[in-house]
Amino acid sequence: RKEVEQDPGPFNVPEGATVAFNCTYSNSASQSFFWYRQDCRKEPKLLMSVYSSGNEDGRFTAQLNRASQYISLLIRDSKLSDSATYLCVVRAAGGKSTFGDGTTLTVKP
Amino acid sequence: DAGVIQSPRHEVTEMGQEVTLRCKPISGHDYLFWYRQTMMRGLELLIYFNNNVPIDDSGMPEDRFSAKMPNASFSTLKIQPSEPRDSAVYFCASSFGQMSIFGQGTRLTVV
């Protein structure tokens, strides 16, 4: 079993749709959680951190459920520019960051 | 700050040759990570350093791979001898605290 698992998709949605991505992790001692975005042939870039209380950044909402070892990302009113691969990242004490394989999103007109 | 700087951006080499990838982390960052990304295996952590000291190299595929960080501003990943299956994009990332910043990557092709 992988340390961080994501549904690879692809998710194909129309503009304006709401889409949710899920991620599970196996190390219960994990300390920090993030969502990264990666565009084709580019490096991953930090999208947002994920906190237990849940956090929102504009159209993006991230949630963490430590008991279930589950992370989610919700995108509302999706735009064409949201098309990318979204990577779930889990960081353990000591600094090791493990990436999921990513979920591919395509937003269509 | 210019961000994490990797060189070269692209490398094409013949099987059996030595390849050296270079990384300059963001000044003040105390962690440095080397990742490899392929379609088949996704983004894999190869090795990471804290304050120039290697902490975990369990992701290094085999003895052909080695990494060094002689000082806080420079790291290398070396493959000797290179093989076609090493073809991938190699990313370096650095962090201070929780969030990692990635370089633009080196696209390596071994023919």
Tab-separated table of C-alpha atoms in Angstrom:
chain	number	residue	atom	x	y	z
A	1	ARG	CA	0.000	0.000	0.000
A	2	LYS	CA	1.318	3.444	-0.875
A	3	GLU	CA	1.906	5.938	1.924
A	4	VAL	CA	-0.269	8.516	0.190
A	5	GLU	CA	-3.087	7.471	-2.126
A	6	GLN	CA	-5.157	9.568	-4.475
A	7	ASP	CA	-7.792	8.837	-7.063
A	8	PRO	CA	-5.848	9.434	-10.297
A	9	GLY	CA	-8.920	10.536	-12.233
A	10	PRO	CA	-9.018	12.030	-14.730
A	11	PHE	CA	-11.815	14.335	-13.682
A	12	ASN	CA	-13.425	16.048	-16.645
A	13	VAL	CA	-15.837	18.778	-15.592
A	14	PRO	CA	-17.552	21.747	-17.235
A	15	GLU	CA	-16.703	25.299	-16.281
A	16	GLY	CA	-18.529	26.365	-13.162
A	17	ALA	CA	-18.737	22.875	-11.716
A	18	THR	CA	-17.742	21.931	-8.191
A	19	VAL	CA	-15.218	19.133	-7.940
A	20	ALA	CA	-13.709	17.332	-4.952
A	21	PHE	CA	-10.493	15.358	-4.647
A	22	ASN	CA	-9.688	12.915	-1.887
A	23	CYS	CA	-6.455	11.627	-0.433
A	24	THR	CA	-5.656	9.071	2.256
A	25	TYR	CA	-2.396	8.579	4.095
A	26	SER	CA	-1.066	5.662	6.091
A	27	ASN	CA	1.319	7.241	8.612
A	28	SER	CA	-0.733	8.305	11.605
A	29	ALA	CA	2.244	10.309	12.923
A	30	SER	CA	2.174	12.650	9.918
A	31	GLN	CA	2.325	16.268	10.977
A	32	SER	CA	1.682	18.567	8.043
A	33	PHE	CA	-0.488	18.361	4.976
A	34	PHE	CA	-0.591	20.256	1.724
A	35	TRP	CA	-2.087	20.389	-1.729
A	36	TYR	CA	0.217	21.170	-4.625
A	37	ARG	CA	-0.693	21.914	-8.195
A	38	GLN	CA	1.374	20.766	-11.159
A	39	ASP	CA	0.853	21.997	-14.695
A	40	CYS	CA	2.033	19.948	-17.647
A	41	ARG	CA	5.831	19.883	-17.905
A	42	LYS	CA	6.209	22.263	-14.958
A	43	GLU	CA	7.292	21.891	-11.364
A	44	PRO	CA	4.783	21.322	-8.530
A	45	LYS	CA	3.711	24.517	-6.809
A	46	LEU	CA	2.125	24.921	-3.405
A	47	LEU	CA	-1.611	25.501	-3.630
A	48	MET	CA	-2.500	25.522	0.041
A	49	SER	CA	-1.780	24.013	3.426
A	50	VAL	CA	-4.408	21.845	5.092
A	51	TYR	CA	-5.432	22.355	8.701
A	52	SER	CA	-7.580	20.245	10.984
A	53	SER	CA	-10.079	23.073	11.309
A	54	GLY	CA	-10.426	23.271	7.553
A	55	ASN	CA	-9.306	26.244	5.538
A	56	GLU	CA	-10.467	28.180	2.552
A	57	ASP	CA	-8.703	30.242	-0.073
A	58	GLY	CA	-11.139	31.790	-2.487
A	59	ARG	CA	-12.763	28.991	-4.464
A	60	PHE	CA	-10.601	26.333	-2.815
A	61	THR	CA	-11.418	24.577	0.454
A	62	ALA	CA	-9.189	21.999	2.117
A	63	GLN	CA	-10.158	19.647	4.915
A	64	LEU	CA	-8.218	17.249	7.125
A	65	ASN	CA	-9.654	14.366	9.099
A	66	ARG	CA	-6.885	12.988	11.294
A	67	ALA	CA	-9.008	10.191	12.724
A	68	SER	CA	-9.714	8.820	9.249
A	69	GLN	CA	-6.316	9.900	7.859
A	70	TYR	CA	-8.088	11.633	5.037
A	71	ILE	CA	-7.544	14.926	3.213
A	72	SER	CA	-9.800	16.621	0.718
A	73	LEU	CA	-9.744	19.537	-1.692
A	74	LEU	CA	-12.899	21.177	-2.981
A	75	ILE	CA	-12.880	23.516	-5.952
A	76	ARG	CA	-15.999	25.598	-6.515
A	77	ASP	CA	-16.959	27.418	-9.711
A	78	SER	CA	-14.124	25.743	-11.602
A	79	LYS	CA	-12.282	27.708	-14.283
A	80	LEU	CA	-10.470	26.565	-17.402
A	81	SER	CA	-7.251	27.645	-15.694
A	82	ASP	CA	-7.846	25.123	-12.893
A	83	SER	CA	-6.936	22.312	-15.323
A	84	ALA	CA	-3.854	20.672	-13.829
A	85	THR	CA	-2.732	17.749	-11.706
A	86	TYR	CA	-3.372	18.146	-7.978
A	87	LEU	CA	-0.932	16.449	-5.621
A	88	CYS	CA	-1.631	15.575	-2.023
A	89	VAL	CA	1.442	15.908	0.213
A	90	VAL	CA	2.028	14.547	3.696
A	91	ARG	CA	4.994	15.609	5.778
A	92	ALA	CA	6.273	13.580	8.714
A	93	ALA	CA	8.192	14.716	11.757
A	94	GLY	CA	11.799	15.007	10.660
A	95	GLY	CA	10.872	16.645	7.383
A	96	LYS	CA	10.197	13.819	4.956
A	97	SER	CA	7.493	14.854	2.487
A	98	THR	CA	5.625	12.164	0.576
A	99	PHE	CA	3.601	12.997	-2.505
A	100	GLY	CA	0.578	11.213	-3.861
A	101	ASP	CA	0.555	10.329	-7.547
A	102	GLY	CA	-1.817	13.188	-8.278
A	103	THR	CA	-5.333	13.664	-9.574
A	104	THR	CA	-5.733	15.106	-13.047
A	105	LEU	CA	-8.435	17.717	-13.583
A	106	THR	CA	-9.599	18.991	-16.954
A	107	VAL	CA	-12.120	21.818	-16.986
A	108	LYS	CA	-13.926	22.166	-20.281
A	109	PRO	CA	-15.818	25.127	-21.737
B	1	ASP	CA	15.457	35.498	-4.312
B	2	ALA	CA	15.494	33.686	-7.652
B	3	GLY	CA	14.000	30.541	-6.173
B	4	VAL	CA	15.454	27.063	-6.394
B	5	ILE	CA	17.815	26.893	-9.340
B	6	GLN	CA	18.558	23.650	-11.124
B	7	SER	CA	20.966	22.964	-13.916
B	8	PRO	CA	21.009	21.833	-16.578
B	9	ARG	CA	17.355	22.159	-17.593
B	10	HIS	CA	17.737	19.400	-20.139
B	11	GLU	CA	20.317	16.663	-20.468
B	12	VAL	CA	20.637	13.999	-23.136
B	13	THR	CA	23.360	11.461	-22.594
B	14	GLU	CA	24.410	8.046	-23.766
B	15	MET	CA	24.007	4.964	-21.657
B	16	GLY	CA	27.031	4.399	-19.467
B	17	GLN	CA	27.961	8.056	-19.135
B	18	GLU	CA	28.136	9.908	-15.850
B	19	VAL	CA	25.453	12.513	-15.268
B	20	THR	CA	25.604	15.282	-12.659
B	21	LEU	CA	22.562	17.335	-11.772
B	22	ARG	CA	22.966	20.531	-9.772
B	23	CYS	CA	20.768	22.443	-7.391
B	24	LYS	CA	21.031	25.771	-5.608
B	25	PRO	CA	18.402	25.996	-2.865
B	26	ILE	CA	16.768	29.180	-1.631
B	27	SER	CA	19.046	31.021	0.759
B	28	GLY	CA	18.145	30.305	4.370
B	29	HIS	CA	16.286	27.083	3.661
B	30	ASP	CA	17.507	24.225	5.827
B	31	TYR	CA	15.986	21.263	4.001
B	32	LEU	CA	16.835	20.096	0.508
B	33	PHE	CA	15.032	17.309	-1.350
B	34	TRP	CA	15.761	15.426	-4.564
B	35	TYR	CA	12.779	13.903	-6.379
B	36	ARG	CA	12.380	11.930	-9.574
B	37	GLN	CA	9.185	12.024	-11.611
B	38	THR	CA	8.076	9.578	-14.299
B	39	MET	CA	4.707	8.724	-15.758
B	40	MET	CA	4.912	5.209	-14.375
B	41	ARG	CA	5.981	5.935	-10.806
B	42	GLY	CA	4.907	9.517	-10.219
B	43	LEU	CA	6.959	11.753	-7.924
B	44	GLU	CA	9.439	9.751	-5.858
B	45	LEU	CA	11.582	11.134	-3.046
B	46	LEU	CA	15.161	10.012	-3.614
B	47	ILE	CA	17.020	11.659	-0.731
B	48	TYR	CA	16.780	14.658	1.537
B	49	PHE	CA	19.193	16.747	3.595
B	50	ASN	CA	18.758	18.825	6.720
B	51	ASN	CA	21.446	21.414	7.359
B	52	ASN	CA	23.585	19.765	4.671
B	53	VAL	CA	23.412	16.348	6.338
B	54	PRO	CA	21.717	13.454	4.499
B	55	ILE	CA	18.767	12.308	6.603
B	56	ASP	CA	17.050	9.670	4.497
B	57	ASP	CA	18.410	8.147	1.301
B	58	SER	CA	16.125	5.135	1.263
B	59	GLY	CA	14.590	6.317	-1.992
B	60	MET	CA	17.852	6.209	-3.911
B	61	PRO	CA	17.280	3.407	-6.402
B	62	GLU	CA	20.717	1.823	-6.362
B	63	ASP	CA	24.425	2.402	-5.916
B	64	ARG	CA	24.658	4.140	-9.263
B	65	PHE	CA	22.982	7.134	-7.627
B	66	SER	CA	24.759	9.409	-5.165
B	67	ALA	CA	23.995	12.847	-3.760
B	68	LYS	CA	26.064	15.393	-1.918
B	69	MET	CA	25.504	18.710	-0.241
B	70	PRO	CA	28.928	20.209	0.471
B	71	ASN	CA	27.451	23.495	1.711
B	72	ALA	CA	24.141	25.219	2.333
B	73	SER	CA	23.962	26.669	-1.154
B	74	PHE	CA	24.716	23.716	-3.380
B	75	SER	CA	23.799	20.090	-3.931
B	76	THR	CA	24.505	17.527	-6.633
B	77	LEU	CA	22.855	14.308	-7.718
B	78	LYS	CA	25.123	12.023	-9.665
B	79	ILE	CA	24.276	8.945	-11.727
B	80	GLN	CA	27.190	6.747	-12.741
B	81	PRO	CA	26.818	4.860	-15.009
B	82	SER	CA	23.532	6.107	-16.422
B	83	GLU	CA	20.954	3.758	-17.932
B	84	PRO	CA	17.914	4.377	-20.181
B	85	ARG	CA	15.555	3.610	-17.273
B	86	ASP	CA	16.986	6.636	-15.452
B	87	SER	CA	15.240	8.892	-17.966
B	88	ALA	CA	12.934	11.143	-15.959
B	89	VAL	CA	12.487	14.666	-14.673
B	90	TYR	CA	14.576	15.264	-11.578
B	91	PHE	CA	13.369	17.957	-9.216
B	92	CYS	CA	15.191	19.624	-6.395
B	93	ALA	CA	13.151	21.333	-3.674
B	94	SER	CA	14.082	23.306	-0.573
B	95	SER	CA	12.148	24.356	2.486
B	96	PHE	CA	12.365	26.303	5.716
B	97	GLY	CA	9.567	25.149	7.960
B	98	GLN	CA	6.795	23.238	6.358
B	99	MET	CA	6.415	24.163	2.711
B	100	SER	CA	8.711	23.028	-0.068
B	101	ILE	CA	9.578	25.159	-3.076
B	102	PHE	CA	10.558	23.301	-6.216
B	103	GLY	CA	13.071	24.095	-8.889
B	104	GLN	CA	12.047	23.851	-12.522
B	105	GLY	CA	13.568	20.401	-12.850
B	106	THR	CA	16.114	18.717	-15.060
B	107	ARG	CA	14.707	16.592	-17.851
B	108	LEU	CA	17.140	13.715	-18.296
B	109	THR	CA	17.106	11.445	-21.316
B	110	VAL	CA	19.495	8.510	-21.448
B	111	VAL	CA	19.742	6.913	-24.879
